[in-house]
């Protein structure tokens, strides 16, 4: 089995081939030929795939370590034994939830029902156990890399976040002179809750198989669906039944001269459009097709602006800052905001506590399947747009 290091070594070899191909064409003062472009594009897809696989393996190693720590913690005998602790993290709740997933309500004893009662939801179903949630969130971050860069909070109700719209100023004052008043003005961003749900069908035979880890299977597959939908909303959401996206909340940093092209000078201008105090934590965000354009750009010293991340979990870099690729980013096409740069922690995601899962016994019974409906409630919006700018095509 390949390790993250093995995959990244292969990636490095491919990237060197790509650079040699570009440098050879540059020395002859020409663009890539048709065959060379096809070869270059294929190598680009290969190196992206290798980076994704390496990061996924690294994430899974981290998840496995976290779950081992959870299992090593001393279990509590029952939910009621420690009311101050998280009831969804105890052994009794996890065991009861697993029984509910495999057998449904008819398979639950009074003791199991007692353990599960704290997780009962008014709309049906149960809040998933802590270990399930930990695994699901880890998979979410793998599928939706945006979660690793934005500010994520948990809340039980709507959150009103004050936003400083006008900054107060300090003034030089003589000894014993009166101070000059300068008040800051505040607006407000309200993070409510949008519901994201899906249904997964599992065969009755798998549920009856004691070796089948139903919780891991559901966590991974729900996370894939949630992650894809979340990324689209966090990046390009329009606040209509879903969060308001980063692109929507960013400010204008640079307008490109071309309708489908970006120059190195324009990226540098975008970089400096973000105030200095935000740049030290800033990240580039763009679609993969845009990355292909940017990867060919060089600075005044003939050095590529793009540098590959050659360690598992380490992002690629552009102008010394991390570069995140998102399928939800607009393309480098006429009038679209193709690149975002800034401190993405200025965007806040508010998760309502707990993923809720419900077993559907009858809906798919004719096909010998059991349905599992899960939903998460969340919202997201740009709280500090000062440090997040975009480049828009002409």
XYZ file of C-alpha atoms in Angstrom:
394
model
C 0.000 0.000 0.000
C 1.328 3.437 -0.947
C 2.136 5.920 1.794
C 1.596 9.714 1.540
C 5.356 10.092 1.066
C 5.397 7.609 -1.843
C 2.572 9.443 -3.596
C 4.198 12.840 -3.110
C 7.511 11.610 -4.509
C 5.700 10.489 -7.652
C 3.994 13.872 -7.778
C 7.345 15.655 -7.564
C 8.678 13.668 -10.510
C 5.642 14.577 -12.635
C 5.899 18.261 -11.699
C 9.555 18.324 -12.750
C 8.565 16.846 -16.126
C 5.929 19.557 -16.512
C 8.447 22.299 -15.719
C 10.940 20.854 -18.200
C 8.241 20.847 -20.883
C 7.422 24.517 -20.236
C 11.076 25.568 -19.996
C 11.891 23.829 -23.290
C 9.129 25.751 -25.058
C 10.239 29.036 -23.439
C 13.828 28.565 -24.613
C 12.506 28.233 -28.161
C 10.290 31.288 -27.577
C 7.077 29.457 -28.461
C 3.895 28.166 -26.879
C 3.254 24.472 -26.270
C 2.316 22.460 -29.355
C -0.976 20.596 -29.464
C 0.637 17.291 -28.454
C 2.664 19.007 -25.724
C -0.422 20.725 -24.317
C -2.287 17.405 -24.226
C 0.650 15.789 -22.423
C 0.905 18.735 -20.013
C -2.807 18.601 -19.177
C -2.625 14.850 -18.526
C 0.354 15.292 -16.208
C -1.480 18.097 -14.414
C -4.446 15.797 -13.719
C -2.081 13.068 -12.486
C -0.248 15.338 -10.046
C -3.512 16.743 -8.685
C -4.810 13.208 -8.140
C -1.624 12.166 -6.332
C -1.802 15.204 -4.024
C -5.452 14.472 -3.231
C -4.707 10.829 -2.451
C -1.737 11.748 -0.234
C -3.780 14.295 1.716
C -6.655 11.806 2.087
C -4.348 9.126 3.495
C -2.829 11.668 5.870
C -6.308 12.720 7.010
C -7.328 9.129 7.614
C -4.207 8.518 9.717
C -5.138 11.546 11.813
C -8.764 10.415 12.126
C -7.697 6.925 13.201
C -5.462 8.424 15.885
C -8.275 10.656 17.165
C -10.712 7.734 17.300
C -8.183 5.584 19.157
C -7.893 8.335 21.773
C -11.675 8.439 22.125
C -11.830 4.674 22.602
C -9.080 4.800 25.229
C -11.024 7.265 27.352
C -12.689 5.688 30.371
C -16.328 4.926 29.422
C -19.199 6.035 31.612
C -21.727 3.447 32.705
C -24.719 5.450 31.619
C -25.796 8.850 30.376
C -27.282 9.750 33.704
C -24.061 8.991 35.597
C -22.457 12.306 34.689
C -24.847 15.054 33.662
C -22.035 17.574 33.251
C -20.345 15.551 30.503
C -21.278 15.309 26.842
C -23.961 12.555 26.816
C -23.311 11.808 23.137
C -19.731 10.747 23.933
C -20.464 7.972 26.414
C -20.178 4.254 25.632
C -23.848 3.529 26.385
C -25.070 6.100 23.872
C -22.699 4.890 21.139
C -23.728 1.279 21.688
C -27.427 2.166 21.723
C -27.095 4.197 18.551
C -25.383 1.300 16.776
C -28.223 -1.026 17.816
C -30.793 1.497 16.574
C -29.018 1.772 13.197
C -28.853 -2.004 12.711
C -32.246 -3.102 14.075
C -34.481 -0.058 14.297
C -36.760 0.822 17.192
C -38.112 -2.745 17.489
C -34.686 -4.016 18.452
C -34.199 -1.642 21.373
C -34.515 -2.696 25.011
C -35.629 -0.380 27.777
C -32.027 0.142 28.884
C -30.943 1.147 25.365
C -33.901 3.480 24.962
C -32.993 5.130 28.254
C -29.437 5.732 26.998
C -30.723 7.190 23.737
C -33.437 9.442 25.142
C -31.130 12.483 25.441
C -30.575 12.342 21.678
C -34.224 12.207 20.651
C -35.059 14.944 18.166
C -38.476 16.552 17.809
C -38.465 15.837 14.058
C -37.523 12.162 14.515
C -34.167 10.463 14.676
C -31.216 10.818 17.032
C -28.208 13.088 17.361
C -25.222 10.982 16.292
C -22.611 9.894 18.898
C -19.486 11.988 19.456
C -17.215 9.447 17.741
C -19.522 9.396 14.697
C -19.511 13.215 14.583
C -15.710 13.375 14.920
C -15.280 10.984 12.017
C -17.878 12.788 9.898
C -16.270 16.220 10.443
C -12.837 14.835 9.567
C -14.205 13.450 6.301
C -15.986 16.773 5.709
C -12.666 18.609 5.909
C -11.176 16.143 3.451
C -13.978 16.662 0.925
C -14.491 20.363 1.668
C -11.051 21.975 2.261
C -12.670 25.375 2.894
C -13.563 24.282 6.448
C -9.853 24.196 7.337
C -9.405 27.909 6.612
C -12.624 29.613 7.703
C -13.743 30.324 11.269
C -16.058 27.508 12.459
C -18.221 27.910 15.553
C -20.927 25.773 17.162
C -24.110 27.420 18.314
C -27.519 26.364 19.601
C -29.390 29.387 18.216
C -29.106 32.283 15.753
C -25.863 34.193 16.265
C -25.750 37.984 15.847
C -22.184 39.059 15.099
C -21.324 42.777 15.333
C -19.252 43.994 12.375
C -17.166 47.169 12.577
C -18.150 49.135 9.470
C -16.279 52.371 10.336
C -13.020 52.252 12.278
C -12.357 54.800 15.002
C -9.029 56.657 14.965
C -6.425 57.647 17.525
C -4.981 61.188 17.479
C -1.854 62.782 18.949
C -2.817 64.792 22.020
C -0.898 67.430 23.960
C -0.330 67.041 27.697
C -3.508 67.767 29.678
C -5.395 68.507 26.435
C -8.855 67.047 25.865
C -9.161 63.841 23.895
C -10.665 63.815 20.411
C -13.703 61.569 20.309
C -13.809 59.013 17.513
C -16.409 56.290 17.746
C -16.475 53.171 15.628
C -19.688 52.329 13.765
C -21.019 48.776 13.881
C -23.238 46.777 11.574
C -24.434 43.246 12.192
C -24.237 39.862 10.463
C -26.897 37.354 11.498
C -26.006 33.658 11.186
C -29.204 31.633 11.230
C -29.499 27.992 10.135
C -29.998 26.387 6.732
C -30.833 22.684 6.591
C -28.724 20.289 4.518
C -30.027 16.736 4.254
C -29.726 13.501 2.296
C -30.794 9.825 2.364
C -28.542 6.767 2.028
C -29.889 3.271 1.372
C -28.210 0.189 2.889
C -29.116 -3.444 2.208
C -30.646 -5.500 5.022
C -27.890 -8.105 4.578
C -25.135 -5.580 5.344
C -26.946 -4.384 8.457
C -27.207 -7.966 9.703
C -23.475 -8.512 9.190
C -21.812 -7.938 12.560
C -18.455 -7.213 10.878
C -19.915 -4.354 8.835
C -19.082 -1.038 10.559
C -22.333 0.784 9.904
C -21.322 3.957 11.717
C -18.073 4.408 9.755
C -19.860 3.656 6.482
C -22.584 6.226 7.138
C -20.130 8.838 8.453
C -17.946 8.609 5.346
C -20.774 8.631 2.819
C -22.814 11.352 4.495
C -19.638 13.454 4.742
C -18.984 13.133 0.996
C -22.456 14.424 0.154
C -22.458 17.116 2.828
C -18.924 18.192 1.932
C -19.664 18.756 -1.757
C -22.816 20.747 -0.993
C -21.106 22.744 1.776
C -18.157 23.709 -0.402
C -20.458 25.002 -3.141
C -22.370 27.116 -0.603
C -19.385 28.404 1.413
C -17.607 29.467 -1.790
C -20.370 30.615 -4.140
C -23.623 30.548 -2.131
C -26.194 33.285 -2.766
C -27.874 33.319 0.680
C -31.080 31.905 -0.838
C -31.871 28.837 1.252
C -28.135 28.333 1.769
C -25.179 30.270 3.249
C -23.801 33.413 1.637
C -20.514 32.490 -0.044
C -16.997 33.899 0.225
C -17.035 35.102 -3.394
C -20.224 37.075 -2.766
C -18.842 38.647 0.397
C -15.383 39.576 -0.931
C -14.370 43.055 -2.084
C -12.833 44.098 -5.413
C -9.061 43.791 -5.379
C -8.107 43.781 -9.067
C -9.768 43.779 -12.487
C -7.905 41.663 -15.045
C -7.195 43.108 -18.468
C -8.105 39.858 -20.225
C -11.480 38.129 -20.358
C -9.956 34.661 -19.900
C -6.340 35.294 -18.907
C -4.438 36.354 -15.779
C -0.959 37.864 -15.621
C 1.641 37.621 -12.869
C 1.442 41.397 -12.322
C -2.314 41.162 -11.777
C -1.857 38.481 -9.124
C 0.734 40.651 -7.405
C -1.695 43.591 -7.491
C -4.400 41.392 -5.970
C -1.940 40.287 -3.276
C -1.229 43.892 -2.302
C -4.895 44.914 -2.418
C -5.289 43.030 0.869
C -4.093 45.081 3.882
C -0.747 43.949 5.275
C -2.111 42.725 8.617
C -4.396 40.255 6.782
C -1.807 38.971 4.288
C 0.177 36.931 6.828
C -2.795 34.551 7.184
C -4.176 34.929 3.656
C -5.010 32.141 1.195
C -5.582 32.045 -2.570
C -8.788 30.381 -3.738
C -9.487 29.420 -7.373
C -10.833 26.704 -9.663
C -8.558 23.975 -10.969
C -8.775 25.314 -14.541
C -7.560 28.685 -13.244
C -4.685 26.991 -11.426
C -3.576 25.550 -14.772
C -3.300 29.104 -16.116
C -1.492 30.417 -13.069
C 0.994 27.537 -12.894
C 2.706 28.748 -16.080
C 3.362 32.256 -14.721
C 6.852 33.415 -13.678
C 8.140 36.412 -11.779
C 10.798 38.895 -12.968
C 13.527 36.419 -12.003
C 12.015 33.640 -14.156
C 10.865 31.767 -11.055
C 7.446 30.124 -11.106
C 4.903 31.884 -8.887
C 3.325 28.507 -8.075
C 5.226 26.106 -5.826
C 3.991 22.564 -5.055
C 3.323 21.352 -1.529
C 5.550 18.319 -1.122
C 4.374 17.141 2.299
C 1.076 15.413 3.122
C -1.447 17.974 4.301
C 0.706 20.868 3.054
C -1.033 23.017 0.410
C 0.505 24.269 -2.806
C 1.806 27.840 -2.550
C 1.364 30.955 -4.700
C 3.406 34.078 -3.951
C 4.325 32.444 -0.669
C 0.730 31.908 0.448
C -1.395 28.704 0.432
C -3.407 27.961 -2.701
C -6.713 26.107 -2.295
C -8.500 24.643 -5.299
C -12.296 24.552 -5.284
C -14.684 23.191 -7.897
C -17.170 25.842 -6.733
C -14.994 28.812 -7.750
C -16.066 30.658 -10.926
C -13.973 30.052 -14.041
C -11.567 32.599 -15.495
C -14.234 33.800 -17.907
C -15.692 37.164 -18.910
C -16.943 39.151 -15.918
C -16.490 36.400 -13.310
C -14.601 36.597 -10.005
C -12.023 33.930 -10.784
C -9.575 34.399 -7.888
C -10.132 35.171 -4.207
C -7.259 36.137 -1.910
C -7.425 36.990 1.747
C -7.703 35.846 5.339
C -10.546 33.339 5.040
C -11.043 33.326 8.817
C -13.009 36.497 8.112
C -15.722 34.088 6.915
C -17.610 32.364 9.742
C -19.453 29.049 9.578
C -21.975 28.470 12.374
C -22.774 24.786 12.917
C -25.881 23.953 14.891
C -24.784 21.285 17.345
C -25.078 17.708 16.202
C -25.871 15.781 13.036
C -29.266 14.073 13.290
C -29.886 10.631 11.795
C -33.164 8.757 11.343
C -33.649 5.163 10.219
C -36.388 4.710 7.579
C -37.713 1.165 7.901
C -40.583 0.982 5.403
C -39.728 3.414 2.609
C -37.341 1.049 0.754
C -38.448 -2.277 2.297
C -39.752 -3.621 -1.044
C -36.154 -3.571 -2.340
C -34.701 -5.185 0.789
C -33.106 -1.914 1.869
C -33.193 0.401 4.861
C -32.939 4.150 4.404
C -30.940 6.488 6.637
C -31.899 10.160 6.566
C -29.386 12.617 7.990
C -29.326 16.371 8.185
C -27.098 19.143 9.479
C -28.074 22.752 10.121
C -25.608 25.551 9.527
C -25.058 29.017 8.108
C -22.078 30.980 6.856
C -21.252 34.548 5.889
C -18.372 37.000 5.561
C -17.938 38.791 8.872
C -14.772 40.745 7.982
C -14.624 41.596 4.265
C -11.683 44.010 4.706
C -9.185 41.190 4.399
C -10.832 39.206 1.564
C -10.499 40.488 -2.025
C -11.202 39.041 -5.468
C -9.840 39.379 -8.989
C -12.550 39.769 -11.628
C -12.064 39.106 -15.331
C -12.621 41.938 -17.798
